[in-house]
mmCIF file of C-alpha atoms in Angstrom:
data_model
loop_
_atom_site.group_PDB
_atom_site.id
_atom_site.type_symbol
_atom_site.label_atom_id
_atom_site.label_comp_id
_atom_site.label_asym_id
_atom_site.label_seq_id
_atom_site.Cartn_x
_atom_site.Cartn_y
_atom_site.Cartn_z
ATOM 1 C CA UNK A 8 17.932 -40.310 -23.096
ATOM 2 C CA UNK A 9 14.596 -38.734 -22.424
ATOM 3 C CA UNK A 10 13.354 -35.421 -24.386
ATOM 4 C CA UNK A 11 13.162 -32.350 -22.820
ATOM 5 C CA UNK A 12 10.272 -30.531 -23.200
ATOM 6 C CA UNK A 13 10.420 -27.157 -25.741
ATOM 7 C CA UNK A 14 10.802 -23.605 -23.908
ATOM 8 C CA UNK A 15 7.005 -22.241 -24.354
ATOM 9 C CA UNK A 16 6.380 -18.970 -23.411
ATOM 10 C CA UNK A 17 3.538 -18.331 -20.652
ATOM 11 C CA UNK A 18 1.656 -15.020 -21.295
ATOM 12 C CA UNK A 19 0.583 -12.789 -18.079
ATOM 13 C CA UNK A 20 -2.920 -10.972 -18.624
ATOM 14 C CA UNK A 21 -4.016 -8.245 -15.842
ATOM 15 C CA UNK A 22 -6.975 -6.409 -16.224
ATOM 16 C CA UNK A 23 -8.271 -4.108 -13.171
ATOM 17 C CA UNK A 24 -11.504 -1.682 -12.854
ATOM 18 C CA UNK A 25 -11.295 1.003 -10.138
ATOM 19 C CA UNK A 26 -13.351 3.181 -8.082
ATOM 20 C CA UNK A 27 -12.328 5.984 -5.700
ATOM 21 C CA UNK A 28 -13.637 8.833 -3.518
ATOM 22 C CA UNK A 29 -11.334 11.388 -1.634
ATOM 23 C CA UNK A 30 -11.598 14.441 0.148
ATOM 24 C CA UNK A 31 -10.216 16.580 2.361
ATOM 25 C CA UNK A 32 -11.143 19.927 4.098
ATOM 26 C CA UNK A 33 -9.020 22.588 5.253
ATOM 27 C CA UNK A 34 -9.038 25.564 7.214
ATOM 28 C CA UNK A 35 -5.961 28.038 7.927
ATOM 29 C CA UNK A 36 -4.873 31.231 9.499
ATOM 30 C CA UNK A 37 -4.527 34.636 7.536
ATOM 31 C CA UNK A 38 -0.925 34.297 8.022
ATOM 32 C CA UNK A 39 -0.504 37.680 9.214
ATOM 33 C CA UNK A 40 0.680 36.960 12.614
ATOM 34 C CA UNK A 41 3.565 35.330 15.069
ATOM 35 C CA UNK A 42 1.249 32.225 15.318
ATOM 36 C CA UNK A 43 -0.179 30.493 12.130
ATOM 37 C CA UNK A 44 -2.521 27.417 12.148
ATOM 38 C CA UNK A 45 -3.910 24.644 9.847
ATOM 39 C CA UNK A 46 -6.610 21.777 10.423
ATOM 40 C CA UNK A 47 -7.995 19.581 8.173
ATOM 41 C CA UNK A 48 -9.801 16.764 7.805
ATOM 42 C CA UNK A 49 -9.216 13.720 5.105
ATOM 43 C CA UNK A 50 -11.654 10.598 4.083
ATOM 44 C CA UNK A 51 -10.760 7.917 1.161
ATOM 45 C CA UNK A 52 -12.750 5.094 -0.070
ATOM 46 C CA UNK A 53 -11.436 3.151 -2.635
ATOM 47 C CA UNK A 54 -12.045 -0.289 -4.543
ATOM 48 C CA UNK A 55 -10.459 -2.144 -7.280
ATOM 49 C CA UNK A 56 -11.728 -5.427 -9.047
ATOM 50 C CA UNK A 57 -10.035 -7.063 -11.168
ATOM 51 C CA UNK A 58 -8.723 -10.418 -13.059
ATOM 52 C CA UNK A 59 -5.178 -11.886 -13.716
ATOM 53 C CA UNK A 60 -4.862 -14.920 -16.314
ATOM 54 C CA UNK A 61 -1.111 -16.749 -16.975
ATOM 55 C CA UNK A 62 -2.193 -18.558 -19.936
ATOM 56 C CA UNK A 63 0.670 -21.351 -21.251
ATOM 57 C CA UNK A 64 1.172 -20.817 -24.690
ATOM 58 C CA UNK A 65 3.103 -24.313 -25.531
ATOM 59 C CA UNK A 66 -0.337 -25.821 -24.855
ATOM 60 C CA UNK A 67 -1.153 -24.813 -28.258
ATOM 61 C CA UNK A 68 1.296 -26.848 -29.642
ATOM 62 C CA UNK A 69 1.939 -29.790 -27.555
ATOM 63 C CA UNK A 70 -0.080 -32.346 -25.445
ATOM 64 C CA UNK A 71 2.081 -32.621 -22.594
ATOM 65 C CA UNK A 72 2.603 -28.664 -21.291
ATOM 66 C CA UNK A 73 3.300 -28.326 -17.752
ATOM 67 C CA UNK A 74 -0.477 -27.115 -16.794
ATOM 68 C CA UNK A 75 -1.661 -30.405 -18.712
ATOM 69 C CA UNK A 76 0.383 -32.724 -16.931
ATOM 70 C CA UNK A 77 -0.896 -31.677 -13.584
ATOM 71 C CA UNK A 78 -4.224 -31.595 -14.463
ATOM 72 C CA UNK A 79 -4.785 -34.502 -17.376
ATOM 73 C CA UNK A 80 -5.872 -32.194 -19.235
ATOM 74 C CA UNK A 81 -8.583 -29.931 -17.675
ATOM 75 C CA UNK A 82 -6.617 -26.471 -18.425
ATOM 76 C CA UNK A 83 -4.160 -24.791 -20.399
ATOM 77 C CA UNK A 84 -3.422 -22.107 -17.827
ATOM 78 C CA UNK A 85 -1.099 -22.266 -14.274
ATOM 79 C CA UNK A 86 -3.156 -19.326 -12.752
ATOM 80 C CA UNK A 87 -6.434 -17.761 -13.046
ATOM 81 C CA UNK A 88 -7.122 -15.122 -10.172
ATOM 82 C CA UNK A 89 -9.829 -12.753 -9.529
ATOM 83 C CA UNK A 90 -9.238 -10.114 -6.867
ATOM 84 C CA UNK A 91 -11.450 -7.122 -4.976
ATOM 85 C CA UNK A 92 -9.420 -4.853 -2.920
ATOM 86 C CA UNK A 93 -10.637 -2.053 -0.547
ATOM 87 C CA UNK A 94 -9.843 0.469 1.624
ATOM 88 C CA UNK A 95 -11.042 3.377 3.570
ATOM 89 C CA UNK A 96 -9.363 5.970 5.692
ATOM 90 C CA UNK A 97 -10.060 8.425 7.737
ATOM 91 C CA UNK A 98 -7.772 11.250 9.337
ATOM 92 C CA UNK A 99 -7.703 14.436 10.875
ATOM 93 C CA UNK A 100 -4.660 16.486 11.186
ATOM 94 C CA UNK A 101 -3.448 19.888 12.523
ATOM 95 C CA UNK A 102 -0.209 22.103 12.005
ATOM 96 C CA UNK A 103 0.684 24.968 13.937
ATOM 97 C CA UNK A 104 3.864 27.341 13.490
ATOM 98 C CA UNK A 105 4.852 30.531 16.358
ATOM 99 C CA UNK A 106 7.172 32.770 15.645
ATOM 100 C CA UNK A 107 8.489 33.054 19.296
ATOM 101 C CA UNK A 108 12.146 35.076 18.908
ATOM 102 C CA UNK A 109 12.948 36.829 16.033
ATOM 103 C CA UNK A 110 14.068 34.933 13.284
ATOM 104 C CA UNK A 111 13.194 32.025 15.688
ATOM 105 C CA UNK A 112 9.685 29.550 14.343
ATOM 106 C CA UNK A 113 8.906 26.772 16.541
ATOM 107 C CA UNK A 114 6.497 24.104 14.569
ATOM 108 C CA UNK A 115 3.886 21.872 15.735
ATOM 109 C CA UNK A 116 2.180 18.807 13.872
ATOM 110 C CA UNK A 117 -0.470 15.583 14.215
ATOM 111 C CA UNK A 118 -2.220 13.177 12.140
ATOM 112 C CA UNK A 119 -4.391 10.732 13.284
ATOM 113 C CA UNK A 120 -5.984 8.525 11.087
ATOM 114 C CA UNK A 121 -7.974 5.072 10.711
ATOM 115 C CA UNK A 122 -7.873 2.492 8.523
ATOM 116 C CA UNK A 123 -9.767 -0.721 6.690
ATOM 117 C CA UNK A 124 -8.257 -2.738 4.224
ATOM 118 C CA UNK A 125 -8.766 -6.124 2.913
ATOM 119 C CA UNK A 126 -8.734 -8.260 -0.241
ATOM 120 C CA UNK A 127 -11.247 -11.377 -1.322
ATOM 121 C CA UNK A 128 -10.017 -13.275 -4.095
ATOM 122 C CA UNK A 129 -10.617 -16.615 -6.161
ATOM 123 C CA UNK A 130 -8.117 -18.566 -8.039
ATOM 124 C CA UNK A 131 -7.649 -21.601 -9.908
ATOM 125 C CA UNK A 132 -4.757 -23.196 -11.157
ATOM 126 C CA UNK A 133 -1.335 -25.016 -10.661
ATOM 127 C CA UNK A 134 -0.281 -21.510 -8.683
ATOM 128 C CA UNK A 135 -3.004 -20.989 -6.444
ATOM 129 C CA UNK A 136 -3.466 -22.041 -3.016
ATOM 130 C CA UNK A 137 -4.783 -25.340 -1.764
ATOM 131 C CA UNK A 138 -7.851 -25.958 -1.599
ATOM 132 C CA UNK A 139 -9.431 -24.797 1.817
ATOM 133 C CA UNK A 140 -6.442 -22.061 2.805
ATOM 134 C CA UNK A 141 -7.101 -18.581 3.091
ATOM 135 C CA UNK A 142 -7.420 -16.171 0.532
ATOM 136 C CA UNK A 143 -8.196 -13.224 1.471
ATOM 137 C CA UNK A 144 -8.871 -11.267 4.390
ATOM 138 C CA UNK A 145 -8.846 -7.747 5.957
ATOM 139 C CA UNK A 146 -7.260 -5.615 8.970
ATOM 140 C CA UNK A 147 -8.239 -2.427 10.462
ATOM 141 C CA UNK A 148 -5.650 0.057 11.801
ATOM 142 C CA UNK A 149 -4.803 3.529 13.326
ATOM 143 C CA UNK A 150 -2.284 5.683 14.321
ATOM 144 C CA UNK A 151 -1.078 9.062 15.353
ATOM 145 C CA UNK A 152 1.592 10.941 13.318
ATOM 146 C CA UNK A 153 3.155 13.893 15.353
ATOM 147 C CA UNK A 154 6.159 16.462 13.674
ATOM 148 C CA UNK A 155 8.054 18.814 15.051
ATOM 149 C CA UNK A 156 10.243 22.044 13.960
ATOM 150 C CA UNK A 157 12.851 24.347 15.065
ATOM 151 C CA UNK A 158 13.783 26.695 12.314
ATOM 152 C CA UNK A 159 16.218 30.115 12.454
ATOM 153 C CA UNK A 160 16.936 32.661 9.432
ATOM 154 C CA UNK A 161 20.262 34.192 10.367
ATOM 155 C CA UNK A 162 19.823 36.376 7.545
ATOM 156 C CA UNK A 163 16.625 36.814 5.071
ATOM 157 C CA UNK A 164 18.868 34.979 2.409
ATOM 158 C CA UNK A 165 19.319 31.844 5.063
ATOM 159 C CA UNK A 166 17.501 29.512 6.511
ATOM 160 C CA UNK A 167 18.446 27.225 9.005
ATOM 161 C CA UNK A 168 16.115 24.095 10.749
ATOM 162 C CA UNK A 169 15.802 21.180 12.212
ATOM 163 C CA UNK A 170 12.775 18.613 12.104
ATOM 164 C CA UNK A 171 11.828 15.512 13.504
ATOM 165 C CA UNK A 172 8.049 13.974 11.610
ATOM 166 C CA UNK A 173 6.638 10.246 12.378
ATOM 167 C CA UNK A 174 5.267 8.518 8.874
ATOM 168 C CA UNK A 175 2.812 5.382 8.068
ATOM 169 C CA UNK A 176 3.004 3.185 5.511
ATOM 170 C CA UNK A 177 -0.565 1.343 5.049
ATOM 171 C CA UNK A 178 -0.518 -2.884 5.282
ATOM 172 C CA UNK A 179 -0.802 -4.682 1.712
ATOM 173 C CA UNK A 180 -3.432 -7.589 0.872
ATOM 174 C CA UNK A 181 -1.709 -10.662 0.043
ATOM 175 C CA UNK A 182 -2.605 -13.705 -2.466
ATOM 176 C CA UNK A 183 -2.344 -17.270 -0.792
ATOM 177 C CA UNK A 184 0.599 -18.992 -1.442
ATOM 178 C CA UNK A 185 0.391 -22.433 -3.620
ATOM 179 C CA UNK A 186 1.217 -25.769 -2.015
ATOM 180 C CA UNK A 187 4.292 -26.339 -2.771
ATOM 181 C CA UNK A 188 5.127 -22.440 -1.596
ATOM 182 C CA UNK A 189 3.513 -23.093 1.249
ATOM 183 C CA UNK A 190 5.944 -25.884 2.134
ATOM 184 C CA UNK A 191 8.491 -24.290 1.264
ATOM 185 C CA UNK A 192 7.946 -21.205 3.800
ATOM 186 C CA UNK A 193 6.724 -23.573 6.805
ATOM 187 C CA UNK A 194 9.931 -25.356 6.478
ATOM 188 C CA UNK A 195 11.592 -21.589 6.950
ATOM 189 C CA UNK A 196 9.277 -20.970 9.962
ATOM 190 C CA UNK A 197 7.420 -17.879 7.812
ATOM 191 C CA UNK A 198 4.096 -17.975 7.283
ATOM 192 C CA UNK A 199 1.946 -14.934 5.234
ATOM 193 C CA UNK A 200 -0.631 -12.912 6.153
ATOM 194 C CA UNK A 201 -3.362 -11.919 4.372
ATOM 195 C CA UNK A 202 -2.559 -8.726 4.541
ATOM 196 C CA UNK A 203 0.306 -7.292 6.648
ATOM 197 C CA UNK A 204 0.632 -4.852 9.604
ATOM 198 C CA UNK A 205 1.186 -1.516 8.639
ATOM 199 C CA UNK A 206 4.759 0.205 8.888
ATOM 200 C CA UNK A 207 5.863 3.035 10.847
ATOM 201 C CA UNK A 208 9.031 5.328 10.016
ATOM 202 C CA UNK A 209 10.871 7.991 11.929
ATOM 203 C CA UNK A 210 12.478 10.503 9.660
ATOM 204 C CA UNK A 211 14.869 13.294 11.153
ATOM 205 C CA UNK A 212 16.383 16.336 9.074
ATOM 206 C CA UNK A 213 18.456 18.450 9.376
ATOM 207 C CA UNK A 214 19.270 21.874 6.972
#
């Protein structure tokens, strides 16, 4: 009967260096009226560079590991990835509140805002892509966020509202897949993008 191979243990390294700048400007009523006001402005710029290494530690201590056997030899590692991600946003948003009744506030919100992401990366190894496919990439998005409030205080201990708000969720930069990952998912009609659409979520409350 043939010899399985020993359990080894295959050790995940991550190191990342990052680099951000964010700001954002407001201006606002004195509050001392029915109808209260705030617009801003927001900017981000971001980037992150980094390194992952899976390093196989049975290499150490036998010929025939898993990474050897694929590559006669060449590494003792199933993944070594370098990555630079980066993004930059820009928004501008306004919220507005009237007292129209007493006890009665009506409020009014926006967002808009624009976005660049993207990722460029380089790997080697028995996980990383094929050689030729796509790793890496970048998208550019915007969208406009509006919210809206009814709230009533039936007595100064009580308060009583409902709300309605629009939210985004930004896209996420994606790694290539490896071959035989790759087959897998075309076989399942899915395919993965280098980095995906954003998301978009409708929350309503009620309190």
């Amino acid at each position: 009967a043939a010899e399985l191979l020993p359990p080894a243990a295959w050790l995940f390294q991550e190191k990342r260096e990052a680099e951000a700048f964010t700001q954002e400007i407001r201006l606002q009523s004195r509050g001392d009226g029915a109808f209260r006001w705030t617009v801003g402005a927001f900017y981000l710029d971001q980037e992150t560079d980094g390194r992952q290494h899976i390093r196989d530690l049975g290499c150490e201590r036998t010929p025939t590991c898993l990474p050897l056997m694929f590559t006669g030899g060449a590494q003792d590692f199933p993944l070594d990835l370098t990555f630079n991600l980066f993004e930059k946003q820009k928004a501008v948003f306004v919220d507005t509140s009237y007292e129209f009744a007493p006890r009665w506030t009506l409020g009014l919100g926006a967002r808009y805002l624009e976005e660049d992401i993207g990722v460029k990366l380089g790997s080697t190894g028995i996980l990383a892509p094929p050689p030729g496919a796509s790793n890496g990439g970048e998208d550019s998005a915007s969208k406009f966020n509006p919210a809206a409030s009814v709230t009533f205080k039936p007595t100064d201990d009580l308060t009583l509202y409902a709300q309605a708000a629009e939210g985004f969720r930004r896209g996420v930069a994606n790694q290539a897949l490896p071959q035989a990952c790759r087959d897998q998912a075309a076989q399942m009609g899915l395919t993965l993008q280098a980095v995906t659409e954003p998301d978009t979520i409708r929350n309503y409350e009620l309190g």
